């Protein structure tokens, strides 16, 4: 799995202009089953995406098509990890991920 930390590199007014395109991009990847959750970072400094396990090169190719990335308004930091324990309400999600 991956945690993707997005850090804004542009004024929030410029970010807000591209957010509808970014949200559409997110929706496509949710629909494809790539992303598990996402949301804003406090004080609107960026966003966070939790992505399913996949080859890292595939994730990086997806991130390269993020409208915020193509406009050079965001920097992605990718952290890979293996979920070995989850809260009970997430147990079914974890079972599906690790098989």
PDB file of N, CA and C in Angstrom:
ATOM      1  N   UNK A   1       0.849  -1.170   0.000  1.00  0.00           N
ATOM      2  CA  UNK A   1       0.000   0.000   0.000  1.00  0.00           C
ATOM      3  C   UNK A   1       0.894   1.232   0.000  1.00  0.00           C
ATOM      4  N   UNK A   2       0.270   2.351  -0.283  1.00  0.00           N
ATOM      5  CA  UNK A   2       1.036   3.595  -0.321  1.00  0.00           C
ATOM      6  C   UNK A   2       0.272   4.722   0.368  1.00  0.00           C
ATOM      7  N   UNK A   3       1.025   5.565   1.022  1.00  0.00           N
ATOM      8  CA  UNK A   3       0.522   6.856   1.468  1.00  0.00           C
ATOM      9  C   UNK A   3       1.190   7.875   0.561  1.00  0.00           C
ATOM     10  N   UNK A   4       0.379   8.684  -0.093  1.00  0.00           N
ATOM     11  CA  UNK A   4       0.906   9.725  -0.967  1.00  0.00           C
ATOM     12  C   UNK A   4       0.608  11.069  -0.309  1.00  0.00           C
ATOM     13  N   UNK A   5       1.655  11.779   0.044  1.00  0.00           N
ATOM     14  CA  UNK A   5       1.526  13.106   0.648  1.00  0.00           C
ATOM     15  C   UNK A   5       1.720  14.137  -0.454  1.00  0.00           C
ATOM     16  N   UNK A   6       0.728  14.976  -0.663  1.00  0.00           N
ATOM     17  CA  UNK A   6       0.807  16.041  -1.649  1.00  0.00           C
ATOM     18  C   UNK A   6       1.039  17.350  -0.907  1.00  0.00           C
ATOM     19  N   UNK A   7       2.059  18.081  -1.263  1.00  0.00           N
ATOM     20  CA  UNK A   7       2.362  19.383  -0.666  1.00  0.00           C
ATOM     21  C   UNK A   7       2.180  20.450  -1.732  1.00  0.00           C
ATOM     22  N   UNK A   8       1.336  21.430  -1.433  1.00  0.00           N
ATOM     23  CA  UNK A   8       1.093  22.505  -2.383  1.00  0.00           C
ATOM     24  C   UNK A   8       2.332  23.372  -2.546  1.00  0.00           C
ATOM     25  N   UNK A   9       2.612  23.757  -3.794  1.00  0.00           N
ATOM     26  CA  UNK A   9       3.751  24.626  -4.112  1.00  0.00           C
ATOM     27  C   UNK A   9       3.290  25.943  -4.734  1.00  0.00           C
ATOM     28  N   UNK A  10       1.979  26.205  -4.700  1.00  0.00           N
ATOM     29  CA  UNK A  10       1.411  27.408  -5.309  1.00  0.00           C
ATOM     30  C   UNK A  10       0.422  28.017  -4.322  1.00  0.00           C
ATOM     31  N   UNK A  11       0.073  29.279  -4.511  1.00  0.00           N
ATOM     32  CA  UNK A  11      -0.931  29.907  -3.643  1.00  0.00           C
ATOM     33  C   UNK A  11      -2.258  29.140  -3.717  1.00  0.00           C
ATOM     34  N   UNK A  12      -2.981  29.123  -2.612  1.00  0.00           N
ATOM     35  CA  UNK A  12      -4.213  28.346  -2.516  1.00  0.00           C
ATOM     36  C   UNK A  12      -5.238  28.767  -3.573  1.00  0.00           C
ATOM     37  N   UNK A  13      -5.221  30.029  -3.980  1.00  0.00           N
ATOM     38  CA  UNK A  13      -6.155  30.487  -5.015  1.00  0.00           C
ATOM     39  C   UNK A  13      -5.898  29.775  -6.346  1.00  0.00           C
ATOM     40  N   UNK A  14      -4.637  29.510  -6.654  1.00  0.00           N
ATOM     41  CA  UNK A  14      -4.298  28.780  -7.875  1.00  0.00           C
ATOM     42  C   UNK A  14      -4.656  27.300  -7.733  1.00  0.00           C
ATOM     43  N   UNK A  15      -4.434  26.765  -6.538  1.00  0.00           N
ATOM     44  CA  UNK A  15      -4.808  25.374  -6.264  1.00  0.00           C
ATOM     45  C   UNK A  15      -6.312  25.208  -6.434  1.00  0.00           C
ATOM     46  N   UNK A  16      -7.093  26.136  -5.841  1.00  0.00           N
ATOM     47  CA  UNK A  16      -8.553  26.057  -5.912  1.00  0.00           C
ATOM     48  C   UNK A  16      -9.052  26.038  -7.353  1.00  0.00           C
ATOM     49  N   UNK A  17      -8.375  26.730  -8.229  1.00  0.00           N
ATOM     50  CA  UNK A  17      -8.762  26.775  -9.631  1.00  0.00           C
ATOM     51  C   UNK A  17      -8.689  25.381 -10.275  1.00  0.00           C
ATOM     52  N   UNK A  18      -7.691  24.594  -9.879  1.00  0.00           N
ATOM     53  CA  UNK A  18      -7.506  23.263 -10.467  1.00  0.00           C
ATOM     54  C   UNK A  18      -8.141  22.125  -9.667  1.00  0.00           C
ATOM     55  N   UNK A  19      -8.696  22.434  -8.492  1.00  0.00           N
ATOM     56  CA  UNK A  19      -9.261  21.359  -7.669  1.00  0.00           C
ATOM     57  C   UNK A  19     -10.371  20.575  -8.368  1.00  0.00           C
ATOM     58  N   UNK A  20     -11.276  21.200  -9.134  1.00  0.00           N
ATOM     59  CA  UNK A  20     -12.282  20.375  -9.825  1.00  0.00           C
ATOM     60  C   UNK A  20     -11.648  19.336 -10.760  1.00  0.00           C
ATOM     61  N   UNK A  21     -10.593  19.711 -11.463  1.00  0.00           N
ATOM     62  CA  UNK A  21      -9.892  18.763 -12.333  1.00  0.00           C
ATOM     63  C   UNK A  21      -9.210  17.666 -11.512  1.00  0.00           C
ATOM     64  N   UNK A  22      -8.624  18.060 -10.387  1.00  0.00           N
ATOM     65  CA  UNK A  22      -7.979  17.089  -9.497  1.00  0.00           C
ATOM     66  C   UNK A  22      -9.012  16.107  -8.952  1.00  0.00           C
ATOM     67  N   UNK A  23     -10.199  16.614  -8.564  1.00  0.00           N
ATOM     68  CA  UNK A  23     -11.244  15.756  -8.011  1.00  0.00           C
ATOM     69  C   UNK A  23     -11.759  14.766  -9.079  1.00  0.00           C
ATOM     70  N   UNK A  24     -11.842  15.208 -10.303  1.00  0.00           N
ATOM     71  CA  UNK A  24     -12.234  14.316 -11.395  1.00  0.00           C
ATOM     72  C   UNK A  24     -11.175  13.229 -11.594  1.00  0.00           C
ATOM     73  N   UNK A  25      -9.916  13.627 -11.526  1.00  0.00           N
ATOM     74  CA  UNK A  25      -8.805  12.678 -11.628  1.00  0.00           C
ATOM     75  C   UNK A  25      -8.901  11.646 -10.501  1.00  0.00           C
ATOM     76  N   UNK A  26      -9.148  12.126  -9.264  1.00  0.00           N
ATOM     77  CA  UNK A  26      -9.310  11.211  -8.130  1.00  0.00           C
ATOM     78  C   UNK A  26     -10.449  10.234  -8.385  1.00  0.00           C
ATOM     79  N   UNK A  27     -11.589  10.747  -8.852  1.00  0.00           N
ATOM     80  CA  UNK A  27     -12.765   9.898  -9.097  1.00  0.00           C
ATOM     81  C   UNK A  27     -12.453   8.775 -10.072  1.00  0.00           C
ATOM     82  N   UNK A  28     -11.713   9.087 -11.120  1.00  0.00           N
ATOM     83  CA  UNK A  28     -11.341   8.049 -12.095  1.00  0.00           C
ATOM     84  C   UNK A  28     -10.546   6.932 -11.417  1.00  0.00           C
ATOM     85  N   UNK A  29      -9.641   7.306 -10.509  1.00  0.00           N
ATOM     86  CA  UNK A  29      -8.816   6.288  -9.854  1.00  0.00           C
ATOM     87  C   UNK A  29      -9.574   5.556  -8.756  1.00  0.00           C
ATOM     88  N   UNK A  30     -10.534   6.200  -8.105  1.00  0.00           N
ATOM     89  CA  UNK A  30     -11.419   5.478  -7.184  1.00  0.00           C
ATOM     90  C   UNK A  30     -12.246   4.466  -7.974  1.00  0.00           C
ATOM     91  N   UNK A  31     -12.818   4.900  -9.086  1.00  0.00           N
ATOM     92  CA  UNK A  31     -13.636   4.012  -9.913  1.00  0.00           C
ATOM     93  C   UNK A  31     -12.831   2.815 -10.417  1.00  0.00           C
ATOM     94  N   UNK A  32     -11.561   3.019 -10.701  1.00  0.00           N
ATOM     95  CA  UNK A  32     -10.686   1.935 -11.163  1.00  0.00           C
ATOM     96  C   UNK A  32     -10.198   1.055 -10.010  1.00  0.00           C
ATOM     97  N   UNK A  33     -10.489   1.459  -8.767  1.00  0.00           N
ATOM     98  CA  UNK A  33     -10.089   0.674  -7.605  1.00  0.00           C
ATOM     99  C   UNK A  33      -8.679   0.931  -7.118  1.00  0.00           C
ATOM    100  N   UNK A  34      -8.042   1.987  -7.586  1.00  0.00           N
ATOM    101  CA  UNK A  34      -6.659   2.271  -7.191  1.00  0.00           C
ATOM    102  C   UNK A  34      -6.540   2.939  -5.825  1.00  0.00           C
ATOM    103  N   UNK A  35      -7.487   3.809  -5.484  1.00  0.00           N
ATOM    104  CA  UNK A  35      -7.388   4.597  -4.258  1.00  0.00           C
ATOM    105  C   UNK A  35      -8.409   4.133  -3.228  1.00  0.00           C
ATOM    106  N   UNK A  36      -8.000   4.148  -1.949  1.00  0.00           N
ATOM    107  CA  UNK A  36      -8.861   3.737  -0.844  1.00  0.00           C
ATOM    108  C   UNK A  36      -9.461   4.921  -0.095  1.00  0.00           C
ATOM    109  N   UNK A  37      -8.700   5.975   0.082  1.00  0.00           N
ATOM    110  CA  UNK A  37      -9.216   7.174   0.731  1.00  0.00           C
ATOM    111  C   UNK A  37      -8.302   8.349   0.404  1.00  0.00           C
ATOM    112  N   UNK A  38      -8.838   9.541   0.605  1.00  0.00           N
ATOM    113  CA  UNK A  38      -8.063  10.752   0.336  1.00  0.00           C
ATOM    114  C   UNK A  38      -8.709  11.905   1.084  1.00  0.00           C
ATOM    115  N   UNK A  39      -7.968  12.979   1.207  1.00  0.00           N
ATOM    116  CA  UNK A  39      -8.520  14.164   1.863  1.00  0.00           C
ATOM    117  C   UNK A  39      -7.496  15.258   2.027  1.00  0.00           C
ATOM    118  N   UNK A  40      -7.991  16.361   2.564  1.00  0.00           N
ATOM    119  CA  UNK A  40      -7.159  17.547   2.780  1.00  0.00           C
ATOM    120  C   UNK A  40      -6.250  17.399   3.987  1.00  0.00           C
ATOM    121  N   UNK A  41      -5.089  18.000   3.903  1.00  0.00           N
ATOM    122  CA  UNK A  41      -4.214  18.123   5.061  1.00  0.00           C
ATOM    123  C   UNK A  41      -4.643  19.363   5.834  1.00  0.00           C
ATOM    124  N   UNK A  42      -4.409  19.397   7.140  1.00  0.00           N
ATOM    125  CA  UNK A  42      -4.796  20.572   7.933  1.00  0.00           C
ATOM    126  C   UNK A  42      -4.217  21.864   7.363  1.00  0.00           C
ATOM    127  N   UNK A  43      -4.970  22.917   7.533  1.00  0.00           N
ATOM    128  CA  UNK A  43      -4.573  24.262   7.099  1.00  0.00           C
ATOM    129  C   UNK A  43      -4.358  24.342   5.590  1.00  0.00           C
ATOM    130  N   UNK A  44      -4.926  23.380   4.848  1.00  0.00           N
ATOM    131  CA  UNK A  44      -4.877  23.375   3.386  1.00  0.00           C
ATOM    132  C   UNK A  44      -3.459  23.517   2.836  1.00  0.00           C
ATOM    133  N   UNK A  45      -2.556  22.729   3.390  1.00  0.00           N
ATOM    134  CA  UNK A  45      -1.173  22.733   2.913  1.00  0.00           C
ATOM    135  C   UNK A  45      -0.936  21.668   1.857  1.00  0.00           C
ATOM    136  N   UNK A  46      -1.937  20.831   1.635  1.00  0.00           N
ATOM    137  CA  UNK A  46      -1.807  19.756   0.663  1.00  0.00           C
ATOM    138  C   UNK A  46      -2.907  18.738   0.851  1.00  0.00           C
ATOM    139  N   UNK A  47      -2.674  17.534   0.346  1.00  0.00           N
ATOM    140  CA  UNK A  47      -3.660  16.467   0.403  1.00  0.00           C
ATOM    141  C   UNK A  47      -2.940  15.155   0.715  1.00  0.00           C
ATOM    142  N   UNK A  48      -3.727  14.124   1.024  1.00  0.00           N
ATOM    143  CA  UNK A  48      -3.197  12.785   1.291  1.00  0.00           C
ATOM    144  C   UNK A  48      -4.047  11.784   0.517  1.00  0.00           C
ATOM    145  N   UNK A  49      -3.401  10.796  -0.060  1.00  0.00           N
ATOM    146  CA  UNK A  49      -4.089   9.713  -0.758  1.00  0.00           C
ATOM    147  C   UNK A  49      -3.550   8.394  -0.207  1.00  0.00           C
ATOM    148  N   UNK A  50      -4.448   7.463   0.101  1.00  0.00           N
ATOM    149  CA  UNK A  50      -4.050   6.098   0.440  1.00  0.00           C
ATOM    150  C   UNK A  50      -4.370   5.246  -0.781  1.00  0.00           C
ATOM    151  N   UNK A  51      -3.342   4.600  -1.336  1.00  0.00           N
ATOM    152  CA  UNK A  51      -3.499   3.813  -2.554  1.00  0.00           C
ATOM    153  C   UNK A  51      -3.305   2.333  -2.260  1.00  0.00           C
ATOM    154  N   UNK A  52      -4.023   1.518  -3.013  1.00  0.00           N
ATOM    155  CA  UNK A  52      -3.902   0.058  -2.900  1.00  0.00           C
ATOM    156  C   UNK A  52      -2.505  -0.402  -3.335  1.00  0.00           C
ATOM    157  N   UNK A  53      -2.155  -1.626  -2.971  1.00  0.00           N
ATOM    158  CA  UNK A  53      -0.899  -2.187  -3.464  1.00  0.00           C
ATOM    159  C   UNK A  53      -0.913  -2.279  -4.989  1.00  0.00           C
ATOM    160  N   UNK A  54       0.200  -1.931  -5.592  1.00  0.00           N
ATOM    161  CA  UNK A  54       0.392  -2.005  -7.046  1.00  0.00           C
ATOM    162  C   UNK A  54       1.876  -1.780  -7.292  1.00  0.00           C
ATOM    163  N   UNK A  55       2.359  -2.063  -8.464  1.00  0.00           N
ATOM    164  CA  UNK A  55       3.759  -1.724  -8.742  1.00  0.00           C
ATOM    165  C   UNK A  55       3.962  -0.213  -8.579  1.00  0.00           C
ATOM    166  N   UNK A  56       5.039   0.149  -7.936  1.00  0.00           N
ATOM    167  CA  UNK A  56       5.290   1.573  -7.675  1.00  0.00           C
ATOM    168  C   UNK A  56       5.343   2.385  -8.974  1.00  0.00           C
ATOM    169  N   UNK A  57       5.889   1.811 -10.009  1.00  0.00           N
ATOM    170  CA  UNK A  57       5.979   2.523 -11.281  1.00  0.00           C
ATOM    171  C   UNK A  57       4.578   2.861 -11.806  1.00  0.00           C
ATOM    172  N   UNK A  58       3.612   1.989 -11.573  1.00  0.00           N
ATOM    173  CA  UNK A  58       2.229   2.263 -11.984  1.00  0.00           C
ATOM    174  C   UNK A  58       1.676   3.446 -11.206  1.00  0.00           C
ATOM    175  N   UNK A  59       1.893   3.458  -9.889  1.00  0.00           N
ATOM    176  CA  UNK A  59       1.427   4.575  -9.070  1.00  0.00           C
ATOM    177  C   UNK A  59       2.079   5.874  -9.521  1.00  0.00           C
ATOM    178  N   UNK A  60       3.378   5.852  -9.733  1.00  0.00           N
ATOM    179  CA  UNK A  60       4.080   7.066 -10.150  1.00  0.00           C
ATOM    180  C   UNK A  60       3.572   7.570 -11.499  1.00  0.00           C
ATOM    181  N   UNK A  61       3.229   6.648 -12.405  1.00  0.00           N
ATOM    182  CA  UNK A  61       2.662   7.057 -13.695  1.00  0.00           C
ATOM    183  C   UNK A  61       1.296   7.716 -13.495  1.00  0.00           C
ATOM    184  N   UNK A  62       0.494   7.187 -12.570  1.00  0.00           N
ATOM    185  CA  UNK A  62      -0.809   7.799 -12.280  1.00  0.00           C
ATOM    186  C   UNK A  62      -0.627   9.192 -11.691  1.00  0.00           C
ATOM    187  N   UNK A  63       0.281   9.309 -10.740  1.00  0.00           N
ATOM    188  CA  UNK A  63       0.510  10.606 -10.092  1.00  0.00           C
ATOM    189  C   UNK A  63       0.994  11.651 -11.094  1.00  0.00           C
ATOM    190  N   UNK A  64       1.722  11.219 -12.087  1.00  0.00           N
ATOM    191  CA  UNK A  64       2.225  12.153 -13.107  1.00  0.00           C
ATOM    192  C   UNK A  64       1.102  12.767 -13.924  1.00  0.00           C
ATOM    193  N   UNK A  65      -0.089  12.144 -13.916  1.00  0.00           N
ATOM    194  CA  UNK A  65      -1.222  12.685 -14.669  1.00  0.00           C
ATOM    195  C   UNK A  65      -2.157  13.540 -13.810  1.00  0.00           C
ATOM    196  N   UNK A  66      -1.852  13.677 -12.524  1.00  0.00           N
ATOM    197  CA  UNK A  66      -2.649  14.543 -11.639  1.00  0.00           C
ATOM    198  C   UNK A  66      -2.565  15.977 -12.169  1.00  0.00           C
ATOM    199  N   UNK A  67      -3.704  16.626 -12.425  1.00  0.00           N
ATOM    200  CA  UNK A  67      -3.668  18.001 -12.936  1.00  0.00           C
ATOM    201  C   UNK A  67      -2.851  18.959 -12.066  1.00  0.00           C
ATOM    202  N   UNK A  68      -2.851  18.752 -10.745  1.00  0.00           N
ATOM    203  CA  UNK A  68      -2.028  19.601  -9.882  1.00  0.00           C
ATOM    204  C   UNK A  68      -0.540  19.365 -10.132  1.00  0.00           C
ATOM    205  N   UNK A  69      -0.196  18.128 -10.470  1.00  0.00           N
ATOM    206  CA  UNK A  69       1.207  17.808 -10.766  1.00  0.00           C
ATOM    207  C   UNK A  69       1.615  18.358 -12.133  1.00  0.00           C
ATOM    208  N   UNK A  70       0.769  18.160 -13.137  1.00  0.00           N
ATOM    209  CA  UNK A  70       1.133  18.622 -14.471  1.00  0.00           C
ATOM    210  C   UNK A  70       1.248  20.141 -14.530  1.00  0.00           C
ATOM    211  N   UNK A  71       0.520  20.844 -13.639  1.00  0.00           N
ATOM    212  CA  UNK A  71       0.625  22.306 -13.563  1.00  0.00           C
ATOM    213  C   UNK A  71       1.766  22.739 -12.636  1.00  0.00           C
ATOM    214  N   UNK A  72       2.494  21.767 -12.097  1.00  0.00           N
ATOM    215  CA  UNK A  72       3.631  22.020 -11.198  1.00  0.00           C
ATOM    216  C   UNK A  72       3.228  22.795  -9.949  1.00  0.00           C
ATOM    217  N   UNK A  73       2.051  22.467  -9.421  1.00  0.00           N
ATOM    218  CA  UNK A  73       1.537  23.130  -8.227  1.00  0.00           C
ATOM    219  C   UNK A  73       1.589  22.249  -6.992  1.00  0.00           C
ATOM    220  N   UNK A  74       2.079  21.022  -7.156  1.00  0.00           N
ATOM    221  CA  UNK A  74       2.109  20.089  -6.038  1.00  0.00           C
ATOM    222  C   UNK A  74       3.340  19.200  -6.152  1.00  0.00           C
ATOM    223  N   UNK A  75       3.820  18.778  -5.000  1.00  0.00           N
ATOM    224  CA  UNK A  75       4.920  17.814  -4.939  1.00  0.00           C
ATOM    225  C   UNK A  75       4.383  16.571  -4.242  1.00  0.00           C
ATOM    226  N   UNK A  76       4.648  15.397  -4.812  1.00  0.00           N
ATOM    227  CA  UNK A  76       4.209  14.136  -4.224  1.00  0.00           C
ATOM    228  C   UNK A  76       5.350  13.491  -3.444  1.00  0.00           C
ATOM    229  N   UNK A  77       5.033  13.000  -2.263  1.00  0.00           N
ATOM    230  CA  UNK A  77       5.958  12.144  -1.508  1.00  0.00           C
ATOM    231  C   UNK A  77       5.246  10.812  -1.324  1.00  0.00           C
ATOM    232  N   UNK A  78       5.857   9.737  -1.772  1.00  0.00           N
ATOM    233  CA  UNK A  78       5.241   8.419  -1.727  1.00  0.00           C
ATOM    234  C   UNK A  78       5.917   7.579  -0.655  1.00  0.00           C
ATOM    235  N   UNK A  79       5.099   7.021   0.248  1.00  0.00           N
ATOM    236  CA  UNK A  79       5.594   6.137   1.303  1.00  0.00           C
ATOM    237  C   UNK A  79       4.918   4.780   1.112  1.00  0.00           C
ATOM    238  N   UNK A  80       5.721   3.756   0.876  1.00  0.00           N
ATOM    239  CA  UNK A  80       5.179   2.411   0.722  1.00  0.00           C
ATOM    240  C   UNK A  80       5.186   1.703   2.067  1.00  0.00           C
ATOM    241  N   UNK A  81       4.126   0.925   2.330  1.00  0.00           N
ATOM    242  CA  UNK A  81       4.090   0.149   3.565  1.00  0.00           C
ATOM    243  C   UNK A  81       3.213  -1.079   3.363  1.00  0.00           C
ATOM    244  N   UNK A  82       3.386  -2.056   4.247  1.00  0.00           N
ATOM    245  CA  UNK A  82       2.558  -3.256   4.243  1.00  0.00           C
ATOM    246  C   UNK A  82       1.650  -3.201   5.452  1.00  0.00           C
ATOM    247  N   UNK A  83       0.355  -3.173   5.213  1.00  0.00           N
ATOM    248  CA  UNK A  83      -0.610  -3.155   6.317  1.00  0.00           C
ATOM    249  C   UNK A  83      -0.644  -4.542   6.951  1.00  0.00           C
ATOM    250  N   UNK A  84      -0.227  -4.627   8.205  1.00  0.00           N
ATOM    251  CA  UNK A  84      -0.231  -5.909   8.900  1.00  0.00           C
ATOM    252  C   UNK A  84      -1.276  -5.955  10.007  1.00  0.00           C
ATOM    253  N   UNK A  85      -1.841  -4.794  10.327  1.00  0.00           N
ATOM    254  CA  UNK A  85      -2.873  -4.736  11.361  1.00  0.00           C
ATOM    255  C   UNK A  85      -3.796  -3.565  11.060  1.00  0.00           C
ATOM    256  N   UNK A  86      -5.086  -3.779  11.295  1.00  0.00           N
ATOM    257  CA  UNK A  86      -6.060  -2.716  11.075  1.00  0.00           C
ATOM    258  C   UNK A  86      -7.077  -2.713  12.211  1.00  0.00           C
ATOM    259  N   UNK A  87      -7.817  -1.629  12.307  1.00  0.00           N
ATOM    260  CA  UNK A  87      -8.932  -1.556  13.238  1.00  0.00           C
ATOM    261  C   UNK A  87      -9.983  -2.570  12.795  1.00  0.00           C
ATOM    262  N   UNK A  88     -10.781  -3.083  13.727  1.00  0.00           N
ATOM    263  CA  UNK A  88     -11.788  -4.097  13.356  1.00  0.00           C
ATOM    264  C   UNK A  88     -12.690  -3.676  12.195  1.00  0.00           C
ATOM    265  N   UNK A  89     -13.083  -2.412  12.154  1.00  0.00           N
ATOM    266  CA  UNK A  89     -13.976  -1.970  11.082  1.00  0.00           C
ATOM    267  C   UNK A  89     -13.293  -1.962   9.714  1.00  0.00           C
ATOM    268  N   UNK A  90     -11.969  -2.059   9.686  1.00  0.00           N
ATOM    269  CA  UNK A  90     -11.232  -2.124   8.424  1.00  0.00           C
ATOM    270  C   UNK A  90     -10.722  -3.528   8.105  1.00  0.00           C
ATOM    271  N   UNK A  91     -11.033  -4.488   8.935  1.00  0.00           N
ATOM    272  CA  UNK A  91     -10.496  -5.836   8.765  1.00  0.00           C
ATOM    273  C   UNK A  91     -10.847  -6.430   7.408  1.00  0.00           C
ATOM    274  N   UNK A  92     -12.074  -6.233   6.930  1.00  0.00           N
ATOM    275  CA  UNK A  92     -12.459  -6.787   5.626  1.00  0.00           C
ATOM    276  C   UNK A  92     -11.651  -6.136   4.508  1.00  0.00           C
ATOM    277  N   UNK A  93     -11.374  -4.846   4.622  1.00  0.00           N
ATOM    278  CA  UNK A  93     -10.555  -4.168   3.615  1.00  0.00           C
ATOM    279  C   UNK A  93      -9.150  -4.753   3.630  1.00  0.00           C
ATOM    280  N   UNK A  94      -8.582  -4.937   4.813  1.00  0.00           N
ATOM    281  CA  UNK A  94      -7.238  -5.486   4.932  1.00  0.00           C
ATOM    282  C   UNK A  94      -7.177  -6.904   4.368  1.00  0.00           C
ATOM    283  N   UNK A  95      -8.182  -7.739   4.661  1.00  0.00           N
ATOM    284  CA  UNK A  95      -8.207  -9.109   4.141  1.00  0.00           C
ATOM    285  C   UNK A  95      -8.220  -9.097   2.606  1.00  0.00           C
ATOM    286  N   UNK A  96      -8.978  -8.184   2.026  1.00  0.00           N
ATOM    287  CA  UNK A  96      -9.049  -8.103   0.573  1.00  0.00           C
ATOM    288  C   UNK A  96      -7.710  -7.660  -0.018  1.00  0.00           C
ATOM    289  N   UNK A  97      -6.992  -6.829   0.707  1.00  0.00           N
ATOM    290  CA  UNK A  97      -5.718  -6.314   0.200  1.00  0.00           C
ATOM    291  C   UNK A  97      -4.617  -7.363   0.248  1.00  0.00           C
ATOM    292  N   UNK A  98      -4.535  -8.080   1.351  1.00  0.00           N
ATOM    293  CA  UNK A  98      -3.429  -9.032   1.512  1.00  0.00           C
ATOM    294  C   UNK A  98      -3.804 -10.439   1.075  1.00  0.00           C
ATOM    295  N   UNK A  99      -5.060 -10.629   0.770  1.00  0.00           N
ATOM    296  CA  UNK A  99      -5.511 -11.926   0.249  1.00  0.00           C
ATOM    297  C   UNK A  99      -5.643 -12.925   1.318  1.00  0.00           C
TER     298      UNK A  99
END
